[in-house]
PDB file of C-alpha atoms in Angstrom:
ATOM      1  CA  MET A   1     -26.029   9.577  -9.027  1.00  0.00           C
ATOM      2  CA  GLY A   2     -26.897  12.474  -6.738  1.00  0.00           C
ATOM      3  CA  SER A   3     -26.176  10.375  -3.666  1.00  0.00           C
ATOM      4  CA  ASN A   4     -22.796   9.258  -5.019  1.00  0.00           C
ATOM      5  CA  SER A   5     -21.907  12.825  -5.931  1.00  0.00           C
ATOM      6  CA  THR A   6     -22.782  14.052  -2.440  1.00  0.00           C
ATOM      7  CA  LYS A   7     -20.723  11.281  -0.867  1.00  0.00           C
ATOM      8  CA  ALA A   8     -17.769  12.193  -3.073  1.00  0.00           C
ATOM      9  CA  TRP A   9     -17.857  15.841  -1.991  1.00  0.00           C
ATOM     10  CA  ILE A  10     -18.184  14.817   1.646  1.00  0.00           C
ATOM     11  CA  GLU A  11     -15.164  12.542   1.225  1.00  0.00           C
ATOM     12  CA  ALA A  12     -13.170  15.408  -0.263  1.00  0.00           C
ATOM     13  CA  ALA A  13     -13.974  17.528   2.787  1.00  0.00           C
ATOM     14  CA  LEU A  14     -13.202  14.718   5.247  1.00  0.00           C
ATOM     15  CA  PHE A  15      -9.820  13.961   3.695  1.00  0.00           C
ATOM     16  CA  ALA A  16      -9.056  17.673   3.701  1.00  0.00           C
ATOM     17  CA  GLY A  17      -9.783  17.641   7.437  1.00  0.00           C
ATOM     18  CA  LEU A  18      -7.389  14.727   7.901  1.00  0.00           C
ATOM     19  CA  ALA A  19      -4.713  16.536   5.890  1.00  0.00           C
ATOM     20  CA  ILE A  20      -5.166  19.638   8.055  1.00  0.00           C
ATOM     21  CA  ALA A  21      -4.669  17.566  11.205  1.00  0.00           C
ATOM     22  CA  LEU A  22      -1.586  15.863   9.753  1.00  0.00           C
ATOM     23  CA  ALA A  23      -0.125  19.247   8.781  1.00  0.00           C
ATOM     24  CA  TYR A  24       0.566  19.727  12.482  1.00  0.00           C
ATOM     25  CA  VAL A  25       2.611  16.527  12.749  1.00  0.00           C
ATOM     26  CA  ALA A  26       5.145  17.079   9.947  1.00  0.00           C
ATOM     27  CA  MET A  27       8.341  15.420  11.143  1.00  0.00           C
ATOM     28  CA  PRO A  28      11.725  17.120  10.645  1.00  0.00           C
ATOM     29  CA  PHE A  29      14.764  14.857  10.274  1.00  0.00           C
ATOM     30  CA  GLY A  30      17.885  16.971  10.180  1.00  0.00           C
ATOM     31  CA  GLU A  31      17.670  19.084   7.049  1.00  0.00           C
ATOM     32  CA  TYR A  32      14.514  17.534   5.633  1.00  0.00           C
ATOM     33  CA  THR A  33      10.869  17.145   6.642  1.00  0.00           C
ATOM     34  CA  ILE A  34       8.333  14.422   5.873  1.00  0.00           C
ATOM     35  CA  VAL A  35       4.989  16.058   5.105  1.00  0.00           C
ATOM     36  CA  PHE A  36       2.384  13.488   6.147  1.00  0.00           C
ATOM     37  CA  ALA A  37      -0.453  15.845   5.189  1.00  0.00           C
ATOM     38  CA  LEU A  38       0.011  14.838   1.553  1.00  0.00           C
ATOM     39  CA  LEU A  39      -1.048  11.226   2.181  1.00  0.00           C
ATOM     40  CA  PRO A  40      -4.827  11.798   2.478  1.00  0.00           C
ATOM     41  CA  LEU A  41      -4.770  14.241  -0.439  1.00  0.00           C
ATOM     42  CA  LEU A  42      -2.993  11.760  -2.691  1.00  0.00           C
ATOM     43  CA  PHE A  43      -5.357   8.981  -1.631  1.00  0.00           C
ATOM     44  CA  VAL A  44      -8.578  10.918  -2.201  1.00  0.00           C
ATOM     45  CA  SER A  45      -7.229  12.060  -5.582  1.00  0.00           C
ATOM     46  CA  LEU A  46      -6.665   8.448  -6.635  1.00  0.00           C
ATOM     47  CA  ARG A  47     -10.060   7.445  -5.261  1.00  0.00           C
ATOM     48  CA  ARG A  48     -12.171  10.331  -6.557  1.00  0.00           C
ATOM     49  CA  GLY A  49     -10.208  11.867  -9.417  1.00  0.00           C
ATOM     50  CA  ILE A  50      -8.490  15.106 -10.226  1.00  0.00           C
ATOM     51  CA  LEU A  51     -11.399  17.516  -9.621  1.00  0.00           C
ATOM     52  CA  LEU A  52     -12.170  16.396  -6.086  1.00  0.00           C
ATOM     53  CA  GLY A  53      -8.457  15.995  -5.418  1.00  0.00           C
ATOM     54  CA  LEU A  54      -7.996  19.664  -6.284  1.00  0.00           C
ATOM     55  CA  VAL A  55     -11.031  20.584  -4.180  1.00  0.00           C
ATOM     56  CA  SER A  56      -9.642  18.681  -1.202  1.00  0.00           C
ATOM     57  CA  GLY A  57      -6.239  20.326  -1.625  1.00  0.00           C
ATOM     58  CA  THR A  58      -7.820  23.763  -1.925  1.00  0.00           C
ATOM     59  CA  LEU A  59      -9.880  23.244   1.242  1.00  0.00           C
ATOM     60  CA  THR A  60      -6.721  22.135   3.044  1.00  0.00           C
ATOM     61  CA  GLY A  61      -4.784  25.157   1.831  1.00  0.00           C
ATOM     62  CA  LEU A  62      -7.518  27.630   2.742  1.00  0.00           C
ATOM     63  CA  ALA A  63      -7.943  26.134   6.202  1.00  0.00           C
ATOM     64  CA  LEU A  64      -4.200  26.203   6.903  1.00  0.00           C
ATOM     65  CA  PHE A  65      -4.043  29.766   5.587  1.00  0.00           C
ATOM     66  CA  ALA A  66      -6.679  30.692   8.173  1.00  0.00           C
ATOM     67  CA  LEU A  67      -5.217  28.597  11.004  1.00  0.00           C
ATOM     68  CA  LYS A  68      -1.470  29.006  10.539  1.00  0.00           C
ATOM     69  CA  GLY A  69      -1.137  32.291   8.667  1.00  0.00           C
ATOM     70  CA  GLU A  70       0.445  35.091  10.664  1.00  0.00           C
ATOM     71  CA  GLY A  71      -1.851  37.736   9.209  1.00  0.00           C
ATOM     72  CA  THR A  72       0.807  40.416   8.739  1.00  0.00           C
ATOM     73  CA  ASP A  73       1.453  39.539   5.086  1.00  0.00           C
ATOM     74  CA  VAL A  74      -1.489  37.902   3.322  1.00  0.00           C
ATOM     75  CA  ALA A  75       0.462  37.178   0.130  1.00  0.00           C
ATOM     76  CA  ALA A  76       3.200  35.437   2.117  1.00  0.00           C
ATOM     77  CA  ASP A  77       0.632  33.390   4.041  1.00  0.00           C
ATOM     78  CA  ILE A  78      -1.004  32.286   0.792  1.00  0.00           C
ATOM     79  CA  LEU A  79       2.358  31.304  -0.676  1.00  0.00           C
ATOM     80  CA  THR A  80       3.542  29.367   2.381  1.00  0.00           C
ATOM     81  CA  GLN A  81       0.327  27.843   3.748  1.00  0.00           C
ATOM     82  CA  ALA A  82      -2.258  27.581   0.959  1.00  0.00           C
ATOM     83  CA  ALA A  83      -0.553  27.338  -2.433  1.00  0.00           C
ATOM     84  CA  PRO A  84       1.573  24.200  -1.857  1.00  0.00           C
ATOM     85  CA  PHE A  85      -1.515  22.070  -1.142  1.00  0.00           C
ATOM     86  CA  VAL A  86      -3.838  23.327  -3.873  1.00  0.00           C
ATOM     87  CA  PHE A  87      -2.409  21.388  -6.817  1.00  0.00           C
ATOM     88  CA  VAL A  88      -1.546  18.096  -5.084  1.00  0.00           C
ATOM     89  CA  GLY A  89      -4.809  16.858  -6.590  1.00  0.00           C
ATOM     90  CA  ILE A  90      -3.188  16.535 -10.022  1.00  0.00           C
ATOM     91  CA  ALA A  91      -2.387  13.029  -8.769  1.00  0.00           C
ATOM     92  CA  GLY A  92      -6.033  12.311  -9.574  1.00  0.00           C
ATOM     93  CA  PHE A  93      -5.110  12.159 -13.264  1.00  0.00           C
ATOM     94  CA  PHE A  94      -4.042   8.585 -12.509  1.00  0.00           C
ATOM     95  CA  ALA A  95      -7.278   7.608 -10.716  1.00  0.00           C
ATOM     96  CA  LYS A  96      -8.842   5.909 -13.746  1.00  0.00           C
ATOM     97  CA  PHE A  97      -5.732   3.854 -14.514  1.00  0.00           C
ATOM     98  CA  THR A  98      -5.208   2.925 -10.867  1.00  0.00           C
ATOM     99  CA  GLN A  99      -8.782   1.771 -10.344  1.00  0.00           C
ATOM    100  CA  ARG A 100      -8.991  -0.184 -13.581  1.00  0.00           C
ATOM    101  CA  THR A 101      -5.733  -2.033 -12.986  1.00  0.00           C
ATOM    102  CA  LEU A 102      -6.695  -2.819  -9.392  1.00  0.00           C
ATOM    103  CA  ASN A 103     -10.138  -3.989 -10.492  1.00  0.00           C
ATOM    104  CA  ASN A 104      -8.517  -6.251 -13.089  1.00  0.00           C
ATOM    105  CA  LYS A 105      -6.063  -7.558 -10.474  1.00  0.00           C
ATOM    106  CA  ARG A 106      -3.016  -6.172 -12.285  1.00  0.00           C
ATOM    107  CA  PHE A 107      -1.208  -5.065  -9.157  1.00  0.00           C
ATOM    108  CA  PRO A 108       2.199  -4.224 -10.728  1.00  0.00           C
ATOM    109  CA  ASN A 109       0.492  -1.803 -13.127  1.00  0.00           C
ATOM    110  CA  ALA A 110      -1.590  -0.333 -10.319  1.00  0.00           C
ATOM    111  CA  ALA A 111       1.516   0.104  -8.173  1.00  0.00           C
ATOM    112  CA  LEU A 112       3.253   1.938 -11.020  1.00  0.00           C
ATOM    113  CA  ASN A 113       0.269   4.278 -11.372  1.00  0.00           C
ATOM    114  CA  ILE A 114       0.218   4.954  -7.638  1.00  0.00           C
ATOM    115  CA  VAL A 115       3.957   5.645  -7.506  1.00  0.00           C
ATOM    116  CA  THR A 116       3.716   7.972 -10.512  1.00  0.00           C
ATOM    117  CA  ALA A 117       0.739   9.814  -9.010  1.00  0.00           C
ATOM    118  CA  SER A 118       2.583  10.153  -5.704  1.00  0.00           C
ATOM    119  CA  PHE A 119       5.634  11.510  -7.513  1.00  0.00           C
ATOM    120  CA  PHE A 120       3.791  14.278  -9.335  1.00  0.00           C
ATOM    121  CA  GLY A 121       1.479  15.170  -6.443  1.00  0.00           C
ATOM    122  CA  THR A 122       4.430  15.433  -4.067  1.00  0.00           C
ATOM    123  CA  LEU A 123       6.594  17.251  -6.605  1.00  0.00           C
ATOM    124  CA  VAL A 124       4.084  20.050  -7.137  1.00  0.00           C
ATOM    125  CA  TYR A 125       3.882  20.599  -3.360  1.00  0.00           C
ATOM    126  CA  PHE A 126       7.642  20.960  -3.013  1.00  0.00           C
ATOM    127  CA  VAL A 127       7.997  23.159  -6.096  1.00  0.00           C
ATOM    128  CA  TRP A 128       5.659  25.611  -4.361  1.00  0.00           C
ATOM    129  CA  ALA A 129       7.572  25.200  -1.105  1.00  0.00           C
ATOM    130  CA  LEU A 130      10.825  26.014  -2.918  1.00  0.00           C
ATOM    131  CA  ILE A 131       9.269  29.080  -4.550  1.00  0.00           C
ATOM    132  CA  SER A 132       8.062  30.178  -1.120  1.00  0.00           C
ATOM    133  CA  ASP A 133      11.552  29.838   0.359  1.00  0.00           C
ATOM    134  CA  ILE A 134      13.178  31.734  -2.505  1.00  0.00           C
ATOM    135  CA  PHE A 135      10.811  34.688  -2.290  1.00  0.00           C
ATOM    136  CA  LEU A 136      10.233  34.899   1.448  1.00  0.00           C
ATOM    137  CA  SER A 137      13.412  33.711   3.168  1.00  0.00           C
ATOM    138  CA  LYS A 138      16.128  35.645   1.381  1.00  0.00           C
ATOM    139  CA  GLU A 139      17.618  36.810   4.678  1.00  0.00           C
ATOM    140  CA  ALA A 140      18.677  33.226   5.452  1.00  0.00           C
ATOM    141  CA  VAL A 141      20.851  32.984   2.328  1.00  0.00           C
ATOM    142  CA  PRO A 142      24.602  33.497   2.889  1.00  0.00           C
ATOM    143  CA  ALA A 143      26.340  36.157   0.834  1.00  0.00           C
ATOM    144  CA  GLY A 144      27.588  34.928  -2.519  1.00  0.00           C
ATOM    145  CA  VAL A 145      25.138  32.005  -2.721  1.00  0.00           C
ATOM    146  CA  SER A 146      22.071  32.041  -4.968  1.00  0.00           C
ATOM    147  CA  ASP A 147      18.669  31.652  -3.326  1.00  0.00           C
ATOM    148  CA  PHE A 148      17.922  28.621  -5.509  1.00  0.00           C
ATOM    149  CA  ALA A 149      21.184  26.835  -4.691  1.00  0.00           C
ATOM    150  CA  HIS A 150      20.720  27.504  -0.974  1.00  0.00           C
ATOM    151  CA  PHE A 151      17.177  26.175  -0.626  1.00  0.00           C
ATOM    152  CA  LEU A 152      17.118  23.415  -3.268  1.00  0.00           C
ATOM    153  CA  PRO A 153      19.035  20.694  -1.345  1.00  0.00           C
ATOM    154  CA  GLY A 154      16.761  20.822   1.712  1.00  0.00           C
ATOM    155  CA  GLN A 155      13.570  20.854  -0.340  1.00  0.00           C
ATOM    156  CA  ALA A 156      14.886  18.075  -2.596  1.00  0.00           C
ATOM    157  CA  LEU A 157      15.618  15.872   0.422  1.00  0.00           C
ATOM    158  CA  SER A 158      12.176  16.627   1.877  1.00  0.00           C
ATOM    159  CA  PHE A 159      10.575  15.802  -1.467  1.00  0.00           C
ATOM    160  CA  ALA A 160      12.430  12.489  -1.736  1.00  0.00           C
ATOM    161  CA  ALA A 161      11.560  11.449   1.828  1.00  0.00           C
ATOM    162  CA  THR A 162       7.896  12.474   1.566  1.00  0.00           C
ATOM    163  CA  PHE A 163       7.511  10.839  -1.846  1.00  0.00           C
ATOM    164  CA  ALA A 164       9.068   7.589  -0.611  1.00  0.00           C
ATOM    165  CA  VAL A 165       6.844   7.390   2.477  1.00  0.00           C
ATOM    166  CA  SER A 166       3.687   8.312   0.541  1.00  0.00           C
ATOM    167  CA  ALA A 167       4.362   5.853  -2.272  1.00  0.00           C
ATOM    168  CA  VAL A 168       5.141   2.966   0.087  1.00  0.00           C
ATOM    169  CA  VAL A 169       2.049   3.554   2.247  1.00  0.00           C
ATOM    170  CA  LEU A 170      -0.293   3.925  -0.739  1.00  0.00           C
ATOM    171  CA  VAL A 171       1.121   0.895  -2.565  1.00  0.00           C
ATOM    172  CA  LEU A 172       0.802  -1.240   0.569  1.00  0.00           C
ATOM    173  CA  LEU A 173      -2.802  -0.083   0.919  1.00  0.00           C
ATOM    174  CA  ALA A 174      -3.444  -1.115  -2.686  1.00  0.00           C
ATOM    175  CA  LYS A 175      -1.837  -4.491  -2.028  1.00  0.00           C
ATOM    176  CA  PHE A 176      -3.822  -5.359   1.078  1.00  0.00           C
ATOM    177  CA  ALA A 177      -7.039  -3.334   0.622  1.00  0.00           C
ATOM    178  CA  PRO A 178      -7.421  -2.624  -3.113  1.00  0.00           C
ATOM    179  CA  LYS A 179     -11.148  -1.917  -2.860  1.00  0.00           C
ATOM    180  CA  ALA A 180     -10.365   1.118  -0.703  1.00  0.00           C
ATOM    181  CA  TYR A 181      -9.390   2.871  -3.931  1.00  0.00           C
ATOM    182  CA  ILE A 182     -12.609   2.021  -5.750  1.00  0.00           C
ATOM    183  CA  PRO A 183     -15.750   3.760  -4.466  1.00  0.00           C
ATOM    184  CA  LYS A 184     -19.147   2.236  -5.148  1.00  0.00           C
ATOM    185  CA  GLY A 185     -20.367   3.349  -8.556  1.00  0.00           C
ATOM    186  CA  SER A 186     -16.943   4.644  -9.585  1.00  0.00           C
ATOM    187  CA  ARG A 187     -17.163   6.689 -12.784  1.00  0.00           C
ATOM    188  CA  PHE A 188     -13.764   5.354 -13.811  1.00  0.00           C
ATOM    189  CA  LEU A 189     -15.044   1.796 -14.336  1.00  0.00           C
ATOM    190  CA  SER A 190     -17.254   0.563 -17.153  1.00  0.00           C
ATOM    191  CA  ARG A 191     -20.595  -1.079 -16.398  1.00  0.00           C
ATOM    192  CA  LYS A 192     -19.018  -4.479 -17.039  1.00  0.00           C
ATOM    193  CA  GLU A 193     -16.138  -3.709 -14.669  1.00  0.00           C
ATOM    194  CA  LYS A 194     -18.558  -2.503 -11.988  1.00  0.00           C
ATOM    195  CA  SER A 195     -20.540  -5.723 -12.337  1.00  0.00           C
ATOM    196  CA  LYS A 196     -17.362  -7.746 -11.938  1.00  0.00           C
ATOM    197  CA  LEU A 197     -16.450  -5.723  -8.845  1.00  0.00           C
ATOM    198  CA  LEU A 198     -19.838  -6.387  -7.251  1.00  0.00           C
ATOM    199  CA  ASN A 199     -19.520 -10.114  -7.936  1.00  0.00           C
ATOM    200  CA  ASP A 200     -16.020 -10.472  -6.428  1.00  0.00           C
TER     201      ASP A 200
END
């Protein structure tokens, strides 16, 4: 139990490191951006659950706050760099359902869980990003236009693109490497299910 717990925390840190690296390769396409950094956070949340998903997101946010923050306005740096990543781990709510359906070879159900987890994990990131824009980039808003109406279209497009990419990648991973989602000794599987997994 102790060994599995240690491995889980190490995984959370490693996937946070991967997310930090991917935060530097976000790809802009016109008015929207695909945020690849969410992929490892969504995956570790589905593999290890909501707690370690939140831990991984928090580590990512704190590291990016330290690495990318400008330092002149700490509150602004927290809002733009740290906060959007912290709650991506809510995707881990679907870890149990994803692992059980994959273990029972019910791929359509597993895919639905993964897509739903990706939707909510990505949504919470872009809600924070929108809040950040509204509070910190008012000078970019033309006269006579509300802050919300100005920033919403770009963030909505970025959300849709990032969600689509994340969901497709994670579903394909579940299709071709389902055991990647199920760590040894997973707490989300019953003893009988674990025995079945070992005998596959």
